[in-house]
mmCIF file of C-alpha atoms and ligand atoms in Angstrom:
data_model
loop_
_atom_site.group_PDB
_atom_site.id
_atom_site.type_symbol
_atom_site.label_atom_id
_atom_site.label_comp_id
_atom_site.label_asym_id
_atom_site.label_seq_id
_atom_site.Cartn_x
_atom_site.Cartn_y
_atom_site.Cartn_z
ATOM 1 C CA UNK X 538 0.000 0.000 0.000
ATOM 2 C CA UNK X 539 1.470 3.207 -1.062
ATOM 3 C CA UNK X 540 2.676 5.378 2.384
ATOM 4 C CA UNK X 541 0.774 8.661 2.436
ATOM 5 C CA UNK X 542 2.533 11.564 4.104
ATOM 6 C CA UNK X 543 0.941 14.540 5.788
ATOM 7 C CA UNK X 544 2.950 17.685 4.600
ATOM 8 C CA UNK X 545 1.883 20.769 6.486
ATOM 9 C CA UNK X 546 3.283 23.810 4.819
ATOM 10 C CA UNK X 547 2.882 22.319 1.591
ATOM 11 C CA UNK X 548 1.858 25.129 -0.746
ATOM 12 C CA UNK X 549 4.876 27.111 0.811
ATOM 13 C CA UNK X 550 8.617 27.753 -0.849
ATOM 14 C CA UNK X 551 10.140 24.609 0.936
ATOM 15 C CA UNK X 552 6.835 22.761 1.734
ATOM 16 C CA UNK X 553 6.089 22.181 -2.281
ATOM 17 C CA UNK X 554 9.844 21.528 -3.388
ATOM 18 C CA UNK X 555 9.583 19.173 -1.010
ATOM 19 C CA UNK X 556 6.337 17.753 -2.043
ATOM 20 C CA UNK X 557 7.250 17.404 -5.533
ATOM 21 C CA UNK X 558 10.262 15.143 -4.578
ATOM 22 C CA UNK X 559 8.031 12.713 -2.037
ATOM 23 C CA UNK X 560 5.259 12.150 -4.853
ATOM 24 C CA UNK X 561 8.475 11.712 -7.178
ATOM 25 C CA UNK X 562 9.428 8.575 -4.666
ATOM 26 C CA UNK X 563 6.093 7.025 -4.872
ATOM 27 C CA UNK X 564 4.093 8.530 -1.609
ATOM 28 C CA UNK X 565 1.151 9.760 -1.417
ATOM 29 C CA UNK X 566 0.680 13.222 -0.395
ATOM 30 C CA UNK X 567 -1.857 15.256 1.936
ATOM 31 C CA UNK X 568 -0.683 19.111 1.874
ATOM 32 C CA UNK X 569 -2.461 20.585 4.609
ATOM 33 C CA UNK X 570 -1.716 24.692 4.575
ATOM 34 C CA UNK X 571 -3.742 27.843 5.852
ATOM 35 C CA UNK X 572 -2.534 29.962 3.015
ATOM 36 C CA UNK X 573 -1.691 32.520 4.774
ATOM 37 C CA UNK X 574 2.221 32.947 3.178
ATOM 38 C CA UNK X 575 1.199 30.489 0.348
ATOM 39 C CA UNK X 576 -0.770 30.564 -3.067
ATOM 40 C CA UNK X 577 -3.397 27.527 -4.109
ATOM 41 C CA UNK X 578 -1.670 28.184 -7.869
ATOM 42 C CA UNK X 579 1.206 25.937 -5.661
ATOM 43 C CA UNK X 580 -0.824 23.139 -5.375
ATOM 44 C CA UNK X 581 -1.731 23.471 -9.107
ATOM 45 C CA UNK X 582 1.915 23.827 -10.283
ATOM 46 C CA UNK X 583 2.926 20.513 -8.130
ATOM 47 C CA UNK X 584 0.106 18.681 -10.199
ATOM 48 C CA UNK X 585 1.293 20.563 -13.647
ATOM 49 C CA UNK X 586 5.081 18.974 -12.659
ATOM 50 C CA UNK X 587 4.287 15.925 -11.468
ATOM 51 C CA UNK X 588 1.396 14.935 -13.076
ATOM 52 C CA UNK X 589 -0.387 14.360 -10.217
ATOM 53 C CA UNK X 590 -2.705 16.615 -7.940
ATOM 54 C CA UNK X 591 -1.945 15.977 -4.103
ATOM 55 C CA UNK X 592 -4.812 15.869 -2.228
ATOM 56 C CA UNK X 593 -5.164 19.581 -0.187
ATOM 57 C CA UNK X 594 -6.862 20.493 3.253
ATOM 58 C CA UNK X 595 -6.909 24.259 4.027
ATOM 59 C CA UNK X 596 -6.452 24.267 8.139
ATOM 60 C CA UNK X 597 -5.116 26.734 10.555
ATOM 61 C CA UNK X 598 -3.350 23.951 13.092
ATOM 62 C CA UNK X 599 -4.090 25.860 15.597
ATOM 63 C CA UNK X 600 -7.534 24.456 15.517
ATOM 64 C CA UNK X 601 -6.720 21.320 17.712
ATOM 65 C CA UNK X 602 -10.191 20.152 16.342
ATOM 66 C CA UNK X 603 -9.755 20.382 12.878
ATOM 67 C CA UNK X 604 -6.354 18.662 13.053
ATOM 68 C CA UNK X 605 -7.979 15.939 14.947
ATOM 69 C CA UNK X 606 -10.675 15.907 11.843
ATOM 70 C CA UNK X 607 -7.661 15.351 9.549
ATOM 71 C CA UNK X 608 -5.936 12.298 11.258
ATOM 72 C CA UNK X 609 -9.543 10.985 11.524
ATOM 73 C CA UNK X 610 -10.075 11.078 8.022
ATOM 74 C CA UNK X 611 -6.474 9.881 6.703
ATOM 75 C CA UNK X 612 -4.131 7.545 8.022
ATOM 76 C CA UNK X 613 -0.215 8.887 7.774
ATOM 77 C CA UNK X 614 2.635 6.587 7.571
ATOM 78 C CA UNK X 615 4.521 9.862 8.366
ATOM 79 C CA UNK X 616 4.538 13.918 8.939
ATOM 80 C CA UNK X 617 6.508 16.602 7.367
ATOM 81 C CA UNK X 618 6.452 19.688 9.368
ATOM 82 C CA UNK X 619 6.988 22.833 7.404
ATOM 83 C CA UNK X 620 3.768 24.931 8.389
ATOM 84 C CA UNK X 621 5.002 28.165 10.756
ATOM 85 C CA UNK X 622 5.282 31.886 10.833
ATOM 86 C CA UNK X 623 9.161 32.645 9.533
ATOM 87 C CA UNK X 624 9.594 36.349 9.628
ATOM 88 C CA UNK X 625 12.313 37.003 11.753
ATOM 89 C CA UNK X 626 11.395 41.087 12.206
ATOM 90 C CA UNK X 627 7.988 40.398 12.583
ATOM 91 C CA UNK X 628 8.535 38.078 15.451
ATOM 92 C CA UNK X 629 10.494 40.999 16.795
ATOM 93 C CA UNK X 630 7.760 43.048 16.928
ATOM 94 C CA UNK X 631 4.323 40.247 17.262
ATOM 95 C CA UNK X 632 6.172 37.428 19.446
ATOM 96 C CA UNK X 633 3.028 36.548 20.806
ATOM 97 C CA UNK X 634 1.473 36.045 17.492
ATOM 98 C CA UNK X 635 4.752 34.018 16.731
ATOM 99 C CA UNK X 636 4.619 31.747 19.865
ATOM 100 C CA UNK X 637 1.125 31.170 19.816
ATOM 101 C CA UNK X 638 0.826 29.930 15.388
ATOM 102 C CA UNK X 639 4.291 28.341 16.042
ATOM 103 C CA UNK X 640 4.093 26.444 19.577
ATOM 104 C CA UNK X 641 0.150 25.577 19.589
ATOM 105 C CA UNK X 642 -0.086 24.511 15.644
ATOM 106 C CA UNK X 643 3.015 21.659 16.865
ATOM 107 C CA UNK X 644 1.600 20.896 20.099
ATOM 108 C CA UNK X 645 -1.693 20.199 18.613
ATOM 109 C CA UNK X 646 -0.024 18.223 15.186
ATOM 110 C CA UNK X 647 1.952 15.698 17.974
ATOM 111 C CA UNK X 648 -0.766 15.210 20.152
ATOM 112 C CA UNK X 649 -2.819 13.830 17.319
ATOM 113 C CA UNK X 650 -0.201 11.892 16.068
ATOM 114 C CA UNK X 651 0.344 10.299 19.247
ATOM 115 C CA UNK X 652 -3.846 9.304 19.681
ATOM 116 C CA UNK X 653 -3.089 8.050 16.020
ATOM 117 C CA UNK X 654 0.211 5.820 16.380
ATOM 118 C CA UNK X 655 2.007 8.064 13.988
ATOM 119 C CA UNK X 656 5.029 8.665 15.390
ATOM 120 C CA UNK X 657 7.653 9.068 12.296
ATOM 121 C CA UNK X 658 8.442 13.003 12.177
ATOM 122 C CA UNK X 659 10.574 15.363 10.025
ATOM 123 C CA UNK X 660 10.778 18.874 11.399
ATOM 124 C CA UNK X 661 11.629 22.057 9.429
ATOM 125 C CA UNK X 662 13.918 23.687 11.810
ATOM 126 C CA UNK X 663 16.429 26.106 11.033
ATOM 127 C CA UNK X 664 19.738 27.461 11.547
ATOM 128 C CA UNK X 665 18.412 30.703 13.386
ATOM 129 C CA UNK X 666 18.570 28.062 16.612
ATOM 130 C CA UNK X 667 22.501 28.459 16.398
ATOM 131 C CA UNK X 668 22.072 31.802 17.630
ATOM 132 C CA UNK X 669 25.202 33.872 16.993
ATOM 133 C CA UNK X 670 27.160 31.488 16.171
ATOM 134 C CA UNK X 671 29.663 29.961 18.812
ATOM 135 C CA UNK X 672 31.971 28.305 16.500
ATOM 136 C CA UNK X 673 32.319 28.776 12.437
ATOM 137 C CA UNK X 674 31.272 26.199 11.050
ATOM 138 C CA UNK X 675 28.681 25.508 13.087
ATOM 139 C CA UNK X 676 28.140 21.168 14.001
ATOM 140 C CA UNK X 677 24.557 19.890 15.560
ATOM 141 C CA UNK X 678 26.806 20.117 18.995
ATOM 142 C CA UNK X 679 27.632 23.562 18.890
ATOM 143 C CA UNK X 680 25.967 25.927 20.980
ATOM 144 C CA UNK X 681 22.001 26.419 20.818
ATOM 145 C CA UNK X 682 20.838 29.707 21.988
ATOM 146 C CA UNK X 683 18.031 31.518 19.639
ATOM 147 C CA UNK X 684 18.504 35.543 19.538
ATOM 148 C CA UNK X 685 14.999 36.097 18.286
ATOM 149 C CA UNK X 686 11.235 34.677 19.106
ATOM 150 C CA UNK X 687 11.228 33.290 15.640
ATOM 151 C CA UNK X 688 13.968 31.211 16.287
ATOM 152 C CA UNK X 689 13.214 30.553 20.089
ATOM 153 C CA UNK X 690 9.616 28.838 18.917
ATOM 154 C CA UNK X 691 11.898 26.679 16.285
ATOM 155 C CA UNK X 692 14.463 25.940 19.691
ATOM 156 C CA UNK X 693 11.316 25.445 22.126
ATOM 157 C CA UNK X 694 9.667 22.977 19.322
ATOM 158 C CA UNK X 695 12.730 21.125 19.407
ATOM 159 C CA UNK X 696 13.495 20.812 22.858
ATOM 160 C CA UNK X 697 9.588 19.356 22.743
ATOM 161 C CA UNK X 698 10.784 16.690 20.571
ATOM 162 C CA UNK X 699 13.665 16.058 22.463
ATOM 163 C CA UNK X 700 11.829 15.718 25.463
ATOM 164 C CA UNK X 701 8.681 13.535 23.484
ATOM 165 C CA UNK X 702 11.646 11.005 22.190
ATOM 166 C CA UNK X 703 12.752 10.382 25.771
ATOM 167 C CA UNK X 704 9.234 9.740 27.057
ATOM 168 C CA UNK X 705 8.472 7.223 24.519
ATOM 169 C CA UNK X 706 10.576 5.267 22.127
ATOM 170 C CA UNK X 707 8.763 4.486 19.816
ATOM 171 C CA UNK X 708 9.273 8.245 18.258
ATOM 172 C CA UNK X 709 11.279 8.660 15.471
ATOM 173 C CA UNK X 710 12.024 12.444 15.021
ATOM 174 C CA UNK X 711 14.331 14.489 12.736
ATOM 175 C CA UNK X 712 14.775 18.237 13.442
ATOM 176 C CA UNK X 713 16.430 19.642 10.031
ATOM 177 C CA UNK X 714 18.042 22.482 10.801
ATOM 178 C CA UNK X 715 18.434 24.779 7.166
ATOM 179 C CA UNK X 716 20.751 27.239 6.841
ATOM 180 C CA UNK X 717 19.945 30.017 3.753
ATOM 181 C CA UNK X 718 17.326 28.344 1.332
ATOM 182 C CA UNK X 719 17.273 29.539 -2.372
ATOM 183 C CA UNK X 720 16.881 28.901 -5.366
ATOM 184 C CA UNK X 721 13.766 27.430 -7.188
ATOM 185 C CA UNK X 722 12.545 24.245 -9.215
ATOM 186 C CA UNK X 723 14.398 23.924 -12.966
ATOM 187 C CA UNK X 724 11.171 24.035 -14.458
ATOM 188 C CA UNK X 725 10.659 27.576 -13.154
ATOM 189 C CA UNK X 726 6.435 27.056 -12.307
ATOM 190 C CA UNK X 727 7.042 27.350 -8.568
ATOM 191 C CA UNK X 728 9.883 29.266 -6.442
ATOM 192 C CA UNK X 729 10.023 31.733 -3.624
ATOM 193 C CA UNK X 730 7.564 33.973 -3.334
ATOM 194 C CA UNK X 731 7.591 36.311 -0.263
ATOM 195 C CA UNK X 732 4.639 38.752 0.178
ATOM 196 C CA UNK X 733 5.064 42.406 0.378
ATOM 197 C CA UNK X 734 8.886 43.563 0.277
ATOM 198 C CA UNK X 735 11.401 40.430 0.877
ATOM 199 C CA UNK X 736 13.198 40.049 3.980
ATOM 200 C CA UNK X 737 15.637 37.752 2.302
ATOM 201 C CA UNK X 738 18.579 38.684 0.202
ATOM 202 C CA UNK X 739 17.870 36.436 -3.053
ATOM 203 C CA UNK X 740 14.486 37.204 -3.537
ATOM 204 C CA UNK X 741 15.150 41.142 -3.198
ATOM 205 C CA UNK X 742 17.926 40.546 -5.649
ATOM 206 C CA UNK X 743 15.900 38.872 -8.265
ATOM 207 C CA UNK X 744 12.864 41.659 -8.078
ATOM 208 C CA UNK X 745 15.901 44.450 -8.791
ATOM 209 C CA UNK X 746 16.635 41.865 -11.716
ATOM 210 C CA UNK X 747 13.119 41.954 -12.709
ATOM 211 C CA UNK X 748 12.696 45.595 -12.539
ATOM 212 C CA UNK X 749 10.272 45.047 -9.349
ATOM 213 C CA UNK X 750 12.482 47.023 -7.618
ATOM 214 C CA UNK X 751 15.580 49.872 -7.915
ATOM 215 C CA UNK X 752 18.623 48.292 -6.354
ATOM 216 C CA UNK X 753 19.862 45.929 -3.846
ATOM 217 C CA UNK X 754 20.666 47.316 -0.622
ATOM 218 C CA UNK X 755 23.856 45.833 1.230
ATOM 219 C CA UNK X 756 23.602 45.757 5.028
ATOM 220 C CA UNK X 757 26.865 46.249 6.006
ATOM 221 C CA UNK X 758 30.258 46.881 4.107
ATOM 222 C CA UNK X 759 32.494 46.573 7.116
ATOM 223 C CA UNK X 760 32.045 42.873 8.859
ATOM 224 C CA UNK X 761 34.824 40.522 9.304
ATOM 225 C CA UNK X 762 34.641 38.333 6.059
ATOM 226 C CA UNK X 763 36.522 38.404 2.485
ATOM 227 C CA UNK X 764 34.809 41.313 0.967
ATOM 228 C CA UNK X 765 33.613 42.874 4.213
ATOM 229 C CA UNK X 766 29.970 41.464 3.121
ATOM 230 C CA UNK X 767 28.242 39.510 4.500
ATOM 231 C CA UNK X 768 28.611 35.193 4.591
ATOM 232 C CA UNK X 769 25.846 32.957 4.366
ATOM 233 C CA UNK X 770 25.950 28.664 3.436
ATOM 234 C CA UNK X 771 23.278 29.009 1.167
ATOM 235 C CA UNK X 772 21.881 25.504 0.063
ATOM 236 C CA UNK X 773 19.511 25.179 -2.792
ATOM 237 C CA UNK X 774 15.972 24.458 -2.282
ATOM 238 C CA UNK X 775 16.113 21.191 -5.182
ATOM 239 C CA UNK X 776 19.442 20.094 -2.326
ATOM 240 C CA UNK X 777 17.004 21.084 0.638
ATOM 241 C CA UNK X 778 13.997 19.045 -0.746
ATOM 242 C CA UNK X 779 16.301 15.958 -1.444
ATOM 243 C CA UNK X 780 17.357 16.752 2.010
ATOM 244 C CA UNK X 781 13.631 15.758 3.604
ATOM 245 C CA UNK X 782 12.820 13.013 1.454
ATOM 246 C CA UNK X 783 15.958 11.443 2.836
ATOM 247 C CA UNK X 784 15.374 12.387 5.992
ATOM 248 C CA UNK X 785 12.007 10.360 6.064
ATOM 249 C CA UNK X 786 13.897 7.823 4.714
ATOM 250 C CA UNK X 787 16.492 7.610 7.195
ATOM 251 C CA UNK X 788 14.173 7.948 10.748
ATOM 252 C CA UNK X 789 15.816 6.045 13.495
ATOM 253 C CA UNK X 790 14.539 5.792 17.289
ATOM 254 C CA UNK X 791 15.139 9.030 19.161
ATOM 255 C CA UNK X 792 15.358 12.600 17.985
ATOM 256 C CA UNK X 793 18.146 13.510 16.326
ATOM 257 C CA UNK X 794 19.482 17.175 14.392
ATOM 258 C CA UNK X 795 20.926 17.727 11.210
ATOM 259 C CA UNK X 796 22.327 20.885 9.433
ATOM 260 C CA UNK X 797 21.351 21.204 6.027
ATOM 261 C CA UNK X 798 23.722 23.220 4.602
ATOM 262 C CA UNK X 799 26.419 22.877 1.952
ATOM 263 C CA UNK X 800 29.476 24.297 4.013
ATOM 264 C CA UNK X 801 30.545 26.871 1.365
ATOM 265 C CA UNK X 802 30.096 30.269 2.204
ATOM 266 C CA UNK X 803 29.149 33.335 0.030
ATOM 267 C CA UNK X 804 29.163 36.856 0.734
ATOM 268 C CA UNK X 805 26.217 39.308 -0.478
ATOM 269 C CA UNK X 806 28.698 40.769 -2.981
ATOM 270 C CA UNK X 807 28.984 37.491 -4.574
ATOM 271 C CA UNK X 808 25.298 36.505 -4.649
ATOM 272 C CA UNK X 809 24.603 39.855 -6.789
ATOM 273 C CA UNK X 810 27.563 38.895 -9.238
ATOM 274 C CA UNK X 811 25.925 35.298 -9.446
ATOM 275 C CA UNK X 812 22.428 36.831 -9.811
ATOM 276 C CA UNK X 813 23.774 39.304 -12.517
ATOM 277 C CA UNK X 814 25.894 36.502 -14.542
ATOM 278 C CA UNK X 815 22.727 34.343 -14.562
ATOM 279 C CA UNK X 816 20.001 37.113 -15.555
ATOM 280 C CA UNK X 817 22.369 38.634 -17.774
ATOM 281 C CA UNK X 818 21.298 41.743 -16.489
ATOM 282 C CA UNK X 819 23.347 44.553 -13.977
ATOM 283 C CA UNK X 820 21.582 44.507 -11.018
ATOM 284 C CA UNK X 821 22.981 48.241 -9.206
ATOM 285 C CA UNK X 822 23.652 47.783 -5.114
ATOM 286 C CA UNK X 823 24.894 50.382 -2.475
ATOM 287 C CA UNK X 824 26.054 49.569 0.708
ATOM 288 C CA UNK X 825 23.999 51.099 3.341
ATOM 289 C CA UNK X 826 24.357 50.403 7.563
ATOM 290 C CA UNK X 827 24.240 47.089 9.117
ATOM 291 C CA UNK X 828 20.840 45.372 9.780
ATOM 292 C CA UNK X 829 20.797 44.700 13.449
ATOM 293 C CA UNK X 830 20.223 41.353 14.729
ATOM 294 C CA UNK X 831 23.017 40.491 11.537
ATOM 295 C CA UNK X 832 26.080 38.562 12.170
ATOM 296 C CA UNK X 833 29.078 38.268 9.328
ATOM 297 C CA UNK X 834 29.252 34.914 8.899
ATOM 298 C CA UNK X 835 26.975 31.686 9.283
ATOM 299 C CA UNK X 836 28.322 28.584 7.811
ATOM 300 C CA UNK X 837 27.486 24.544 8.423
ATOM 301 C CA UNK X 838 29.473 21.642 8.973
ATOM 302 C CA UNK X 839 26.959 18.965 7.129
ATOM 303 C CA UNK X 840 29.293 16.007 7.285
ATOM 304 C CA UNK X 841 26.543 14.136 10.176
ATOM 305 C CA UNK X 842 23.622 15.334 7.852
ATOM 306 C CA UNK X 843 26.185 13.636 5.050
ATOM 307 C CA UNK X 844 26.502 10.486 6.856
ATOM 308 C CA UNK X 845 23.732 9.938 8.662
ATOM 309 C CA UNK X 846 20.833 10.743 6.071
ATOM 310 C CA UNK X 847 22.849 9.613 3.024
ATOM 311 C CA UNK X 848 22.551 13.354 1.703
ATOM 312 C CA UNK X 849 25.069 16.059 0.285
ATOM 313 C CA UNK X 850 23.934 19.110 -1.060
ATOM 314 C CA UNK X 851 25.097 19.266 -4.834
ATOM 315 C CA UNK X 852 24.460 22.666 -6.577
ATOM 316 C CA UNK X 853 26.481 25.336 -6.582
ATOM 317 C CA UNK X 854 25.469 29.176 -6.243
ATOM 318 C CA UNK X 855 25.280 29.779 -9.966
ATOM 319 C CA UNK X 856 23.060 26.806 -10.857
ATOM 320 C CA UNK X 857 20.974 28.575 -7.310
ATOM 321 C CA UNK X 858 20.801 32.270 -9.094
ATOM 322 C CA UNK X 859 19.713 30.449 -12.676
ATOM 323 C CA UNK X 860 17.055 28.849 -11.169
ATOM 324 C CA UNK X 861 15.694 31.461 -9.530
ATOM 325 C CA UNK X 862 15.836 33.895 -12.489
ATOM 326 C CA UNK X 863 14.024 31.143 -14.440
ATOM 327 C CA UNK X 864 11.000 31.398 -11.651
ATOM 328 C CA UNK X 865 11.174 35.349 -11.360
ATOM 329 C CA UNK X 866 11.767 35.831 -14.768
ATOM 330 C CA UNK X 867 8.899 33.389 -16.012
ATOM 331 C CA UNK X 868 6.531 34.947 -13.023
ATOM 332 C CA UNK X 869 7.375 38.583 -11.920
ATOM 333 C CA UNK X 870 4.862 38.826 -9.715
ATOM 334 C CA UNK X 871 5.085 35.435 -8.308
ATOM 335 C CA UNK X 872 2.010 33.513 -7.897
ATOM 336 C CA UNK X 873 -0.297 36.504 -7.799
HETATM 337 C C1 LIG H 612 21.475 37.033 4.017
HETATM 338 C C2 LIG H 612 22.608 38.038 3.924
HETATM 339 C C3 LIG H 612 22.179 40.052 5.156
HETATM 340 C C4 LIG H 612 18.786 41.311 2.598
HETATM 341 C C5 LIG H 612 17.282 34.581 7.493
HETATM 342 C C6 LIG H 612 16.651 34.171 8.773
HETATM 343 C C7 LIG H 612 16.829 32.687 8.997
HETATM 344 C C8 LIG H 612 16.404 31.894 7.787
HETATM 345 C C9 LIG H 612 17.064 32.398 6.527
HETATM 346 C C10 LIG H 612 14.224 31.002 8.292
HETATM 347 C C11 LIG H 612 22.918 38.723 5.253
HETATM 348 C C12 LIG H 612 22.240 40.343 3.669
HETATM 349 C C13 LIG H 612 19.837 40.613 3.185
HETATM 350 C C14 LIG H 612 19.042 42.539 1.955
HETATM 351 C C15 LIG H 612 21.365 42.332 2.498
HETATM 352 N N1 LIG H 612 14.993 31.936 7.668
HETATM 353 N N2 LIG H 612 21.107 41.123 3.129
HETATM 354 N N3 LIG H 612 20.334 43.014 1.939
HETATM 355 O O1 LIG H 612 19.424 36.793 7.726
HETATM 356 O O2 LIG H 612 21.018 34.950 6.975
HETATM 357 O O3 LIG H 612 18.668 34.391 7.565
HETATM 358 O O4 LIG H 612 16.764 33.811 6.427
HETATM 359 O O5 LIG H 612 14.574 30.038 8.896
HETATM 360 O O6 LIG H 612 16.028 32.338 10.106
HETATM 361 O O7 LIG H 612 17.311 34.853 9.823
HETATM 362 O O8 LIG H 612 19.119 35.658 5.479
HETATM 363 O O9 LIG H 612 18.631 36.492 3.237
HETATM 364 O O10 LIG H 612 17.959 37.919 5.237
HETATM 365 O O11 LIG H 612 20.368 37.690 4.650
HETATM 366 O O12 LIG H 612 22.528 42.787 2.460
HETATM 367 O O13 LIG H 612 18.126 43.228 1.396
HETATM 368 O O14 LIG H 612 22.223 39.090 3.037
HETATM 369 O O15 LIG H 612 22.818 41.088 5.918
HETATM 370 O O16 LIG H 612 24.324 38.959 5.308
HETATM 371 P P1 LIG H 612 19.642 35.520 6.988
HETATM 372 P P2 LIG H 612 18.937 36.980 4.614
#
């Protein structure tokens, strides 16, 4: 009987790459999302690549009865945890809102999988746990300490699966910690698609390329790195996808973290030479004052991820820029 997965998050950036590679492998998919950082055309463009429409639930997870309605109606072989608010500025300023969609949406997704027996469980953590950094580049041991409440919910989630593992072992857990997702799927019908103006470097980069916007400001001409810009291990989203898919693949008893990362480092001033090679287009910068909250350089050591999950990311930051100037150039506007 073909497995069917639960992927929450699964008309987001991550959440469909993802979904695309698990229907790919042969599972069936349930994408369960609230839409609220994610477009239905997603859903659409999984079925136009794949050739096959995954079955999708609008829920808010916060809902602890609608999620029990869902694990009522399906049985999962397995969850994929992507759904959660990621803004790291607007957790600044609405942490309640952030602890309360982030905390309560997981609480109420592992209590149902516990009344249901489904206890194999991939979460979408992220590097932001890592805190400023204590050691570059960073291992799963290195020190945890989240400077932010978006990246204290994605430390507090963790600890819960740490702690749920030790109470029972019969849980199988996976905390995937990502470092600086980009990039988009080769056939350019889905990528990243923020809403209103793009926290994230690459996605600001490719609307200057587009003509969205008038040029790229650098935060920061003056940290401690090659080019004084700054350093991020950015892993494309294809690599990141690949990533999960193993990851379900290789659950073991216990809870257990992984960076996903590539352990290459690239500074901002080399993203928007990779972004202008690949567009073909000159995409004008300025260097403007730091961004607080910014550090100069986060970079992983994946070698456990390597190991352990059978995984190493493969593409390199020009095949990353081409693919996302294939999704913003084929969809300026992104899904809207
Ligand atoms: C990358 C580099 C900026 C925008 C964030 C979250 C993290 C994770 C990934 C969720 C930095 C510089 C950026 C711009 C710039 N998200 N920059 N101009 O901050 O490393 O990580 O996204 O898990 O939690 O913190 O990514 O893309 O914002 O910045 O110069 O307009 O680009 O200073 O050096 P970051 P980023």
């Amino acid at each position: 009987m073909t497995e069917k997965i639960l992927v929450t998050g699964g008309a987001g950036y991550i959440g469909s790459h993802t979904a695309i590679k698990l229907i790919e492998a042969g599972y069936q998919i349930v994408i369960a999302d609230d839409l609220s950082n994610a477009s239905p055309r997603a859903i659409d463009a999984i079925a136009e690549i794949t050739g096959t429409k995954p079955e999708f639930v609008e829920i808010n997870l916060t809902d602890n009865a609608a999620v029990g309605q869902l694990f009522s109606e399906h049985t999962f072989a397995a969850v994929i945890h992507f759904a959660g608010f990621k803004a790291v500025g607007e957790s600044v300023q609405l942490p309640l809102k952030y602890y309360r969609n982030n905390l309560d949406s997981t609480i109420n997704l592992l209590q149902a999988m516990e009344a249901h027996g489904v206890k194999d469980f991939v979460f979408s953590s992220s590097a932001t746990v890592y805190g400023v950094p204590s050691e570059i580049p960073l291992k799963e041991t290195s020190n945890i300490g989240a400077v932010n409440p978006y990246g204290k919910t994605k430390e507090m989630i963790e600890s819960i699966c740490f702690d749920l593992a030790s109470s029972d072992a019969s849980w199988n857990i996976s905390l995937l910690r990502y470092f600086n997702p980009v990039g988009a799927h080769p056939s350019g019908k889905i990528g990243e698609d923020p809403t209103g103006i793009p926290n994230n470097l690459v996605p600001f980069v490719m609307q200057v390329a587009v003509g969205r916007r008038d040029s790229v400001q650098i935060f920061g001409g003056d940290w401690d790195t090659s080019d004084g810009t700054g350093v991020r291990d950015y892993i494309h989203v294809e690599d990141l996808a690949e990533g999960h898919l193993k990851a379900l693949e290789h659950l073991k008893p216990g809870c257990s973290a992984y960076n996903l990362g590539t352990g290459q480092g690239y500074s901002v001033l080399e993203v928007v030479a990779a972004a202008s090679k690949a567009s073909g287009v000159e995409i004008p910068h300025e260097i403007v004052a730091r961004r607080s909250g910014d550090i100069a350089t986060s970079l992983a050591d994946p070698t456990l991820a390597n190991a352990a999950l059978d995984w190493k990311a493969e593409k390199n930051l020009l095949e990353m820029m081409q693919d996302s100037w294939r999704w913003q150039s084929s969809n300026p506007n992104g899904f809207s």
